[in-house]
PDB file of C-alpha atoms and ligand atoms in Angstrom:
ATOM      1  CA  UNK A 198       8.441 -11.281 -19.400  1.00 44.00           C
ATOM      2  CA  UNK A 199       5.128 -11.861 -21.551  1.00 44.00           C
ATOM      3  CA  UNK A 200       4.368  -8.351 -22.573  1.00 56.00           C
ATOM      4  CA  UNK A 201       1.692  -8.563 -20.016  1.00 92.00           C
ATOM      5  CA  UNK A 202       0.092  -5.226 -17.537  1.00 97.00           C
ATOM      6  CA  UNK A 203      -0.462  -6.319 -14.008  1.00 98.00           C
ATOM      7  CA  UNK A 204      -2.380  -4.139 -10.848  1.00 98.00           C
ATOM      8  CA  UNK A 205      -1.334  -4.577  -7.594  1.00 98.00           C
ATOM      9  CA  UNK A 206      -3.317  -2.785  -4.813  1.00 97.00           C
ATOM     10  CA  UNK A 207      -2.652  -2.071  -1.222  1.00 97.00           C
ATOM     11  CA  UNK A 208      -3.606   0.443   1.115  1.00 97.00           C
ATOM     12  CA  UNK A 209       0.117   1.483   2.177  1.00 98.00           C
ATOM     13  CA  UNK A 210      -0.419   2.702   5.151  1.00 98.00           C
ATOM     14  CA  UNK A 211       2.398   3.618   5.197  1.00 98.00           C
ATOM     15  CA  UNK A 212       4.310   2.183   2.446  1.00 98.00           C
ATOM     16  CA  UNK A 213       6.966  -1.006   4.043  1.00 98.00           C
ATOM     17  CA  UNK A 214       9.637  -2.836   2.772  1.00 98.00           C
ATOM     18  CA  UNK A 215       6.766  -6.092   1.952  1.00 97.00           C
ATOM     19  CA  UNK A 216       5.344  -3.707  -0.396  1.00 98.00           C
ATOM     20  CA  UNK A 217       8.507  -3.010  -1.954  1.00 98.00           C
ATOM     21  CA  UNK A 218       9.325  -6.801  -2.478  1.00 97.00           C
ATOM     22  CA  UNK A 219       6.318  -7.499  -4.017  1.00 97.00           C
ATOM     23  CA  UNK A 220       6.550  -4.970  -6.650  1.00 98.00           C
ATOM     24  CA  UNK A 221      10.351  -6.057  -7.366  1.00 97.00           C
ATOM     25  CA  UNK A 222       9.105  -9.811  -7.490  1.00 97.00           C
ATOM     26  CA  UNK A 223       6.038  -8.761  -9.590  1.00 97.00           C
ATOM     27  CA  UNK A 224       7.866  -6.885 -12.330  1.00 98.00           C
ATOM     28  CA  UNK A 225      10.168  -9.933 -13.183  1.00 97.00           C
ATOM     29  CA  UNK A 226       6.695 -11.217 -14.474  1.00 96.00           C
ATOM     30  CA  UNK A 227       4.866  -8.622 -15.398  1.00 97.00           C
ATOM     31  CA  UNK A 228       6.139  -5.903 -18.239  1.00 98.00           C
ATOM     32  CA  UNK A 229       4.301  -2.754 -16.818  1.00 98.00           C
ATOM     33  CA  UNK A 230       3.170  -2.828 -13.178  1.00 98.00           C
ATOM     34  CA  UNK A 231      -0.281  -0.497 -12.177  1.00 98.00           C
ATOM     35  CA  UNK A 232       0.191   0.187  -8.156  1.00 98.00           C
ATOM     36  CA  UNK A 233      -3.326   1.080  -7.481  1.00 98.00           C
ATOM     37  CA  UNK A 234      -3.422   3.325  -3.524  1.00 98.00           C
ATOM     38  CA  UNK A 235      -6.356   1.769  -2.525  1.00 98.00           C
ATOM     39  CA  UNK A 236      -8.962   3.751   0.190  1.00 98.00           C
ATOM     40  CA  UNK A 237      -7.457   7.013  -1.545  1.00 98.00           C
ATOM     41  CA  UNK A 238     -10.073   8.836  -0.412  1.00 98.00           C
ATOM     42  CA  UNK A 239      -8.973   8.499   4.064  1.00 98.00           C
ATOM     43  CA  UNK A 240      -6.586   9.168   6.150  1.00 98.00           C
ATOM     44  CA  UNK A 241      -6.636  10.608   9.428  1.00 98.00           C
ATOM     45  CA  UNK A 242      -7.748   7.957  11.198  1.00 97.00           C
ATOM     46  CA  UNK A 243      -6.251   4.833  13.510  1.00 96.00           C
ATOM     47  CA  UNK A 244      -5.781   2.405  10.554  1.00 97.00           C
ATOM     48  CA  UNK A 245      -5.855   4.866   7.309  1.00 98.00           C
ATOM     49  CA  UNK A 246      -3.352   8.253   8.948  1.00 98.00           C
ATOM     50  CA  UNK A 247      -1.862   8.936   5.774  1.00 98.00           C
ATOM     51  CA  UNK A 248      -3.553  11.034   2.464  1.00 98.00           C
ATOM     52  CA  UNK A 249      -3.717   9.181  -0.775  1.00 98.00           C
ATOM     53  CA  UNK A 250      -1.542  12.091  -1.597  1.00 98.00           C
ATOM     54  CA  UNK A 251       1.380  11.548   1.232  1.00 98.00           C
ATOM     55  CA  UNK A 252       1.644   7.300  -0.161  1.00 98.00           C
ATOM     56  CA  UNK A 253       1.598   8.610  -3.366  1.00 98.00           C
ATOM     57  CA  UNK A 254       4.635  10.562  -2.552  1.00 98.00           C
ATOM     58  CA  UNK A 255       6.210   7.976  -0.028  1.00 98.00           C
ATOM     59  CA  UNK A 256       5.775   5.324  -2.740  1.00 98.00           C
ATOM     60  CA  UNK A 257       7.389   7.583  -5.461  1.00 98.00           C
ATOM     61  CA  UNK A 258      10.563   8.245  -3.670  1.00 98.00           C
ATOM     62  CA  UNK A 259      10.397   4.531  -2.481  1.00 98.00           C
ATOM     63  CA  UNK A 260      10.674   3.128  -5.618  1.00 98.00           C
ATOM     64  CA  UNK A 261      13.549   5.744  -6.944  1.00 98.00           C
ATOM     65  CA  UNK A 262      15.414   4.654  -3.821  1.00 98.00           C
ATOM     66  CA  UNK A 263      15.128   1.254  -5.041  1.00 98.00           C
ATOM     67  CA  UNK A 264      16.327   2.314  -8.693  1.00 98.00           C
ATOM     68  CA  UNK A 265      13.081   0.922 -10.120  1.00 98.00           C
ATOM     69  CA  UNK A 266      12.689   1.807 -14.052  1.00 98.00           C
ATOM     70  CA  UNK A 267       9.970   4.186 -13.329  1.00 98.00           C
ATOM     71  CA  UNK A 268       8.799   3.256 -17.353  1.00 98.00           C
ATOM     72  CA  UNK A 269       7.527   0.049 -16.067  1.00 98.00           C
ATOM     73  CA  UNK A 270       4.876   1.281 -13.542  1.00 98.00           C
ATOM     74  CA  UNK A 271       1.823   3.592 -12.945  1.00 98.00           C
ATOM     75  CA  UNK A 272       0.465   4.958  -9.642  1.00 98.00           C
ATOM     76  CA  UNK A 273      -2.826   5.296  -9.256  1.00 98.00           C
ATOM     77  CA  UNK A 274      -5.192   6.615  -6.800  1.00 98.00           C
ATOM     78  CA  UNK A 275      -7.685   4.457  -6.075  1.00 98.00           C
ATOM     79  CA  UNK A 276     -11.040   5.824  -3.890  1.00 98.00           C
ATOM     80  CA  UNK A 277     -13.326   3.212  -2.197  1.00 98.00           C
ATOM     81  CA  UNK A 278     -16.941   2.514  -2.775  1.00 98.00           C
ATOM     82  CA  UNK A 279     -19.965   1.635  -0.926  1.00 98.00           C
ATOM     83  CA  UNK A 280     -21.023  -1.579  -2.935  1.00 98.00           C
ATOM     84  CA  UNK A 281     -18.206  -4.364  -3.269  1.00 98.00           C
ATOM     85  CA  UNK A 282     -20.446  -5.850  -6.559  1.00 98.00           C
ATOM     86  CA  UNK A 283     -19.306  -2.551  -8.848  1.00 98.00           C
ATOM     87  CA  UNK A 284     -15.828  -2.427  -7.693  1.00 98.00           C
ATOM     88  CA  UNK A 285     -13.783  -4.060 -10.442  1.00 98.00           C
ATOM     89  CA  UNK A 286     -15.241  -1.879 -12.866  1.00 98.00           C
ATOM     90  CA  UNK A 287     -14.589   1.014 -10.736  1.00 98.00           C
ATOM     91  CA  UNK A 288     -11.255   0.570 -11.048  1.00 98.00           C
ATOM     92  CA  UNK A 289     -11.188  -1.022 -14.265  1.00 98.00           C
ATOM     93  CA  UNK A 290     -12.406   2.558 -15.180  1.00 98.00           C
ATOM     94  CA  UNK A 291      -9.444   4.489 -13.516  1.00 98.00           C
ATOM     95  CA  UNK A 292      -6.419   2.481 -14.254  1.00 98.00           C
ATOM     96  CA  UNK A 293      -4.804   1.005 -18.201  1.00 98.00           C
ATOM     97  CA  UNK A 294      -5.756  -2.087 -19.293  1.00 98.00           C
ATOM     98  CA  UNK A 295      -4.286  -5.228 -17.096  1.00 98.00           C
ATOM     99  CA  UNK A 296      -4.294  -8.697 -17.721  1.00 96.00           C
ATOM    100  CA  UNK A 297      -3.748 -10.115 -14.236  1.00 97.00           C
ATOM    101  CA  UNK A 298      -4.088  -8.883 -10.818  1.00 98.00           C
ATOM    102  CA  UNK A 299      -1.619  -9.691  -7.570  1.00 97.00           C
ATOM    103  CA  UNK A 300      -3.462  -9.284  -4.467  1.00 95.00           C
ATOM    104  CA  UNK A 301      -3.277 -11.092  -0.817  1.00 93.00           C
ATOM    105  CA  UNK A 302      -5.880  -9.440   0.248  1.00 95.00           C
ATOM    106  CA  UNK A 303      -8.920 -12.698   0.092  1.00 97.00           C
ATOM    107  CA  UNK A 304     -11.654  -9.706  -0.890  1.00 98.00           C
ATOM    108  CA  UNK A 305      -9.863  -8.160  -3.538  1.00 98.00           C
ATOM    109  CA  UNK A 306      -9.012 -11.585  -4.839  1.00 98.00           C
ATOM    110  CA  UNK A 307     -12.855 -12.701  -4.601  1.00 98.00           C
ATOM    111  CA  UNK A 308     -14.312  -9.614  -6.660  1.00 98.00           C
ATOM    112  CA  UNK A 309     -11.741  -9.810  -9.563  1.00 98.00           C
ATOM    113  CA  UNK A 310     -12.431 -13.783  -9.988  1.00 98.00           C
ATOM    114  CA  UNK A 311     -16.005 -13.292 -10.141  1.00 98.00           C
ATOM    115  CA  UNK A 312     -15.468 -11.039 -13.128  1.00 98.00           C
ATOM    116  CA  UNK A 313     -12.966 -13.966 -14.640  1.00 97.00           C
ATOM    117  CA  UNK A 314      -9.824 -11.394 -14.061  1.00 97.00           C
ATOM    118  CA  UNK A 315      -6.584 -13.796 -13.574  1.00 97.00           C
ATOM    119  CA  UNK A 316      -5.521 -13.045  -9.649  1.00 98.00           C
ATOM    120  CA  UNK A 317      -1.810 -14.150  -8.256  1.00 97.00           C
ATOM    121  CA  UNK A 318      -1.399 -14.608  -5.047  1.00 95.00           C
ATOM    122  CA  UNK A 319       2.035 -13.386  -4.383  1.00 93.00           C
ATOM    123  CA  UNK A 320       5.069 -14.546  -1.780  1.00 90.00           C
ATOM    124  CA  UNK A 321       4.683 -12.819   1.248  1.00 92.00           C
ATOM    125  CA  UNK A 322       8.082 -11.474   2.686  1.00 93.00           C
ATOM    126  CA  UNK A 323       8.007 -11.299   6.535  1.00 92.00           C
ATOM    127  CA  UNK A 324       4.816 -10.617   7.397  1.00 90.00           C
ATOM    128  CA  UNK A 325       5.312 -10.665  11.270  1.00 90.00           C
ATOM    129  CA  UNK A 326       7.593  -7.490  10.805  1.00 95.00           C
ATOM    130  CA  UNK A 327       6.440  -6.133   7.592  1.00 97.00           C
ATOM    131  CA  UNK A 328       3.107  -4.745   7.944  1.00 96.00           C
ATOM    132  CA  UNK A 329       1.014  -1.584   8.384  1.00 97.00           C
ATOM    133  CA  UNK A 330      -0.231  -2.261  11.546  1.00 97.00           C
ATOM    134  CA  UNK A 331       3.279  -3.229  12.962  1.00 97.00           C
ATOM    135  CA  UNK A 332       5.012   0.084  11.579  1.00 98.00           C
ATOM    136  CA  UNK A 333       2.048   2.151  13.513  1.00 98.00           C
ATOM    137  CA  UNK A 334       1.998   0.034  16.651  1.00 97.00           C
ATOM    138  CA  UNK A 335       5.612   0.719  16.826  1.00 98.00           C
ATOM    139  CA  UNK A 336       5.274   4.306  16.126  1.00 98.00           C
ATOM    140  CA  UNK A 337       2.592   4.693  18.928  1.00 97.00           C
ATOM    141  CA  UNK A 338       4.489   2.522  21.536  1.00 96.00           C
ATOM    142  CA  UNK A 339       7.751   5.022  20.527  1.00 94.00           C
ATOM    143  CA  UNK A 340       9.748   2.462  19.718  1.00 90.00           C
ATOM    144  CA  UNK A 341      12.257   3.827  16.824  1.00 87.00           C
ATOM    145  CA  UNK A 342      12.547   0.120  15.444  1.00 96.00           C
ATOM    146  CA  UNK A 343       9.601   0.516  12.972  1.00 98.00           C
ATOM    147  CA  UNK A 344      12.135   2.648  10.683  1.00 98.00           C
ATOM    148  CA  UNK A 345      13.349  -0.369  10.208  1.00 97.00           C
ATOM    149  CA  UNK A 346      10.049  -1.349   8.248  1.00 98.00           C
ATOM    150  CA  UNK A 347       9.952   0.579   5.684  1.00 98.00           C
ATOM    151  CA  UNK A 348      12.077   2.387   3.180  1.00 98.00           C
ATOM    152  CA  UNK A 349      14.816   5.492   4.238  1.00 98.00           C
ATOM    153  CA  UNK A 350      12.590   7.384   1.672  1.00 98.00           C
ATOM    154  CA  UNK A 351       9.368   6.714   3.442  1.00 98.00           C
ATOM    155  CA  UNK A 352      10.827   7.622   6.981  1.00 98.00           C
ATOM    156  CA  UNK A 353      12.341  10.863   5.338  1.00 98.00           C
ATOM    157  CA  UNK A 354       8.492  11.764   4.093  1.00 98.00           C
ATOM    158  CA  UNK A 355       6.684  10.671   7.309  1.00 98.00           C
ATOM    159  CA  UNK A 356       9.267  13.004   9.146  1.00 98.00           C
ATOM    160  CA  UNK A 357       8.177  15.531   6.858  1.00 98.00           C
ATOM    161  CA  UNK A 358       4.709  15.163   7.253  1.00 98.00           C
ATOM    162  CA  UNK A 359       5.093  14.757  11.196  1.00 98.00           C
ATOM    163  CA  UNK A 360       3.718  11.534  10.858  1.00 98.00           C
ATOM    164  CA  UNK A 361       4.447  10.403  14.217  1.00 98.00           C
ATOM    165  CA  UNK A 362       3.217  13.251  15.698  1.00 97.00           C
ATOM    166  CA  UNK A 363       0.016  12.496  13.611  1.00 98.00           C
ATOM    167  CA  UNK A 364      -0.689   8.725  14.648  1.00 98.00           C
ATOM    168  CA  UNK A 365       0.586   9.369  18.333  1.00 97.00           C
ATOM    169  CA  UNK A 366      -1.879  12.289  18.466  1.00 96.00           C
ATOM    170  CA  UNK A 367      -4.813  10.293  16.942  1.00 96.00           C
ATOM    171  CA  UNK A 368      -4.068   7.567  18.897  1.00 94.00           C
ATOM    172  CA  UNK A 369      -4.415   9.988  21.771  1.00 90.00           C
ATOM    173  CA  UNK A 370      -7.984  11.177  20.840  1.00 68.00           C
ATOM    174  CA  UNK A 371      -9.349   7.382  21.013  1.00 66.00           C
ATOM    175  CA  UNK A 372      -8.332   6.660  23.780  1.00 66.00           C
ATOM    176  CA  UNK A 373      -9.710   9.690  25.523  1.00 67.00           C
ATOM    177  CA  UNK A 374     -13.452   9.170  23.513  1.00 71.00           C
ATOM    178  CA  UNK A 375     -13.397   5.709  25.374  1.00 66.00           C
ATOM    179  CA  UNK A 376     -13.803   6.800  28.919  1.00 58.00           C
TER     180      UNK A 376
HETATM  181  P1  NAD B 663      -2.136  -3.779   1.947  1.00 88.21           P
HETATM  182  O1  NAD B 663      -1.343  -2.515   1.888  1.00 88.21           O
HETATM  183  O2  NAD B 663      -2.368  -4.456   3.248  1.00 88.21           O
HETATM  184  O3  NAD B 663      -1.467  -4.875   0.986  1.00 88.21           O
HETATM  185  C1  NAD B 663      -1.210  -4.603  -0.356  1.00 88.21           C
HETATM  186  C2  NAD B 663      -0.613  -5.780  -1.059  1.00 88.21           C
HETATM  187  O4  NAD B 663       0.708  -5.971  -0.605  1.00 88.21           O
HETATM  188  C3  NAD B 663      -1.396  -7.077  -0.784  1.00 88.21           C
HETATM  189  O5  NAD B 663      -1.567  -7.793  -1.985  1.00 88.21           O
HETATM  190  C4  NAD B 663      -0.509  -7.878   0.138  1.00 88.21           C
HETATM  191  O6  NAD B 663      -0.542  -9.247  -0.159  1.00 88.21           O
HETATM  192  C5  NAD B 663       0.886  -7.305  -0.186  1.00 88.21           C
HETATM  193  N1  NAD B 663       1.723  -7.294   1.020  1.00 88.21           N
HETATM  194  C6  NAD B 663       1.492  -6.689   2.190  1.00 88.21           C
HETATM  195  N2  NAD B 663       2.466  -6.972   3.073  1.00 88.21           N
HETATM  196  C7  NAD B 663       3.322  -7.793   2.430  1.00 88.21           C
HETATM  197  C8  NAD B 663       4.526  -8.457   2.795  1.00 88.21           C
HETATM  198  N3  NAD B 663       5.056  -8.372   4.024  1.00 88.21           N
HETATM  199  N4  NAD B 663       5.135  -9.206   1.863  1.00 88.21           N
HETATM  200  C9  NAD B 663       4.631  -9.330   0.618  1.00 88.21           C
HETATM  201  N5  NAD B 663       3.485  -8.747   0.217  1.00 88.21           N
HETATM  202  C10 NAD B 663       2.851  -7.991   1.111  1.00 88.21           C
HETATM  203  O7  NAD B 663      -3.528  -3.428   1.224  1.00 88.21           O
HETATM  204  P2  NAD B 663      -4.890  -4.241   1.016  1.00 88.21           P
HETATM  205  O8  NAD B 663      -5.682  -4.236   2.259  1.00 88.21           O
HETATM  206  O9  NAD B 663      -4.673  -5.543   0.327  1.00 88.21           O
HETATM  207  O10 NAD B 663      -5.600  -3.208  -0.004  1.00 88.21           O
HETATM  208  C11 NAD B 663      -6.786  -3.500  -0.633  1.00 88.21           C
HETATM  209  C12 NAD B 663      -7.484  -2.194  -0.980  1.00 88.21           C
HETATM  210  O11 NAD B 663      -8.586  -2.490  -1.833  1.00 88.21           O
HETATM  211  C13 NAD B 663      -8.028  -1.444   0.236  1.00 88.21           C
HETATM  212  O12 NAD B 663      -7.768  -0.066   0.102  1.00 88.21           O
HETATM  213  C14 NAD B 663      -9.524  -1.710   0.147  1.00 88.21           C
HETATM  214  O13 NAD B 663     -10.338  -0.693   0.721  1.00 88.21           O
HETATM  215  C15 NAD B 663      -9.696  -1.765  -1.365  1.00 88.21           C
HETATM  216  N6  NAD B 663     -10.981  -2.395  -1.718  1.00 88.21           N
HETATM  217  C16 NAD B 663     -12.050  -1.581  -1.908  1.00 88.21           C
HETATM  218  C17 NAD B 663     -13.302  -2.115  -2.197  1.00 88.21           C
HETATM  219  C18 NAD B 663     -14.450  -1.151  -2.376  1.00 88.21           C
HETATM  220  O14 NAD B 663     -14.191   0.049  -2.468  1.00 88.21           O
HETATM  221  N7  NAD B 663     -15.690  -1.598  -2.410  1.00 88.21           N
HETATM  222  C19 NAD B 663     -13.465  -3.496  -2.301  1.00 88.21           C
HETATM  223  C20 NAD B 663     -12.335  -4.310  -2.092  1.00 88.21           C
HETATM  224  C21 NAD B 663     -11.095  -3.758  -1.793  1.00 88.21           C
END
């Protein structure tokens, strides 16, 4: 530890199990942790389902599940906007001070070196299996497997919410505006 703030953001749609490693891995070197719930703002659609709200929540219980020291980070909502150039200072504006930023994400990475913010690339943890678009292409094909993505917690919320119901049925509606 250096006494050092990071910010990690991701979308979390939903939240996975890569998300959670990450954040473990990132608070052996950081001392306090901002989670920034990036596009805060969408949901209900193919690639964004889920409220800034419902991650918010799914991301909560997540990390209590995973008996993380809830001193040690923030969550933040984090709403997009239209010009990419202003963006660091957008969120610079919503979040506490941070010294270094862990993205993958090659945009995100781009706009905070420009403005001479420190960005880590962090380990990714099996990508193939752990990502947003797997857990809803499994949900949509049925297949009960992508529980196996992401947190008990998060399933237990996305049952909740009927989040199935709610990416099988808006997966419905685009396929029926294509013909
Ligand atoms: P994401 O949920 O895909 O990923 C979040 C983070 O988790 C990334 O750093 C990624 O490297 C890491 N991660 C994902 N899967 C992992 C795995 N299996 N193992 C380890 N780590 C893993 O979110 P994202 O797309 O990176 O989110 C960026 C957000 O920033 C988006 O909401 C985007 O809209 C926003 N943004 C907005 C603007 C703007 O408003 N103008 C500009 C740039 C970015």
């Amino acid at each position: 530890m250096n006494g050092k703030r990071g910010l990690l953001i991701g979308r979390m749609q939903p939240v996975h199990k890569g998300h959670i490693s990450v954040i473990k891995e990132t608070l052996k070197e950081v001392d306090e942790l901002i989670i920034g719930i990036g596009s805060a703002e969408k949901s209900h659609t193919h690639s964004n389902p889920f409220t800034g709200g419902e991650r918010i929540l799914m991301l909560t219980k997540a990390l209590r599940e995973y008996n993380i020291d809830p001193s040690r980070y923030y969550i933040i909502p984090l709403e997009d906007i239209s010009c990419n150039s202003l963006w660091v200072g957008h969120v610079k504006m919503l979040t506490p001070p941070f010294s270094k930023v862990y993205s993958g994400n090659s945009l995100v990475q781009q706009l905070f070196e420009e403005e001479n913010i420190n960005v880590i690339q962090p380990p990714l943890f099996n990508r193939r299996e752990y990502s947003g678009t797997e857990v809803r292409r499994r949900i949509i094909n049925n297949n009960e497997d992508w529980k196996k993505l992401v947190p008990k917690s998060v399933s237990q919320v996305i049952k909740e919410i009927k989040g199935v119901e709610r990416i099988q049925k808006l997966n419905q509606k685009e396929e029926s505006e294509l013909v």
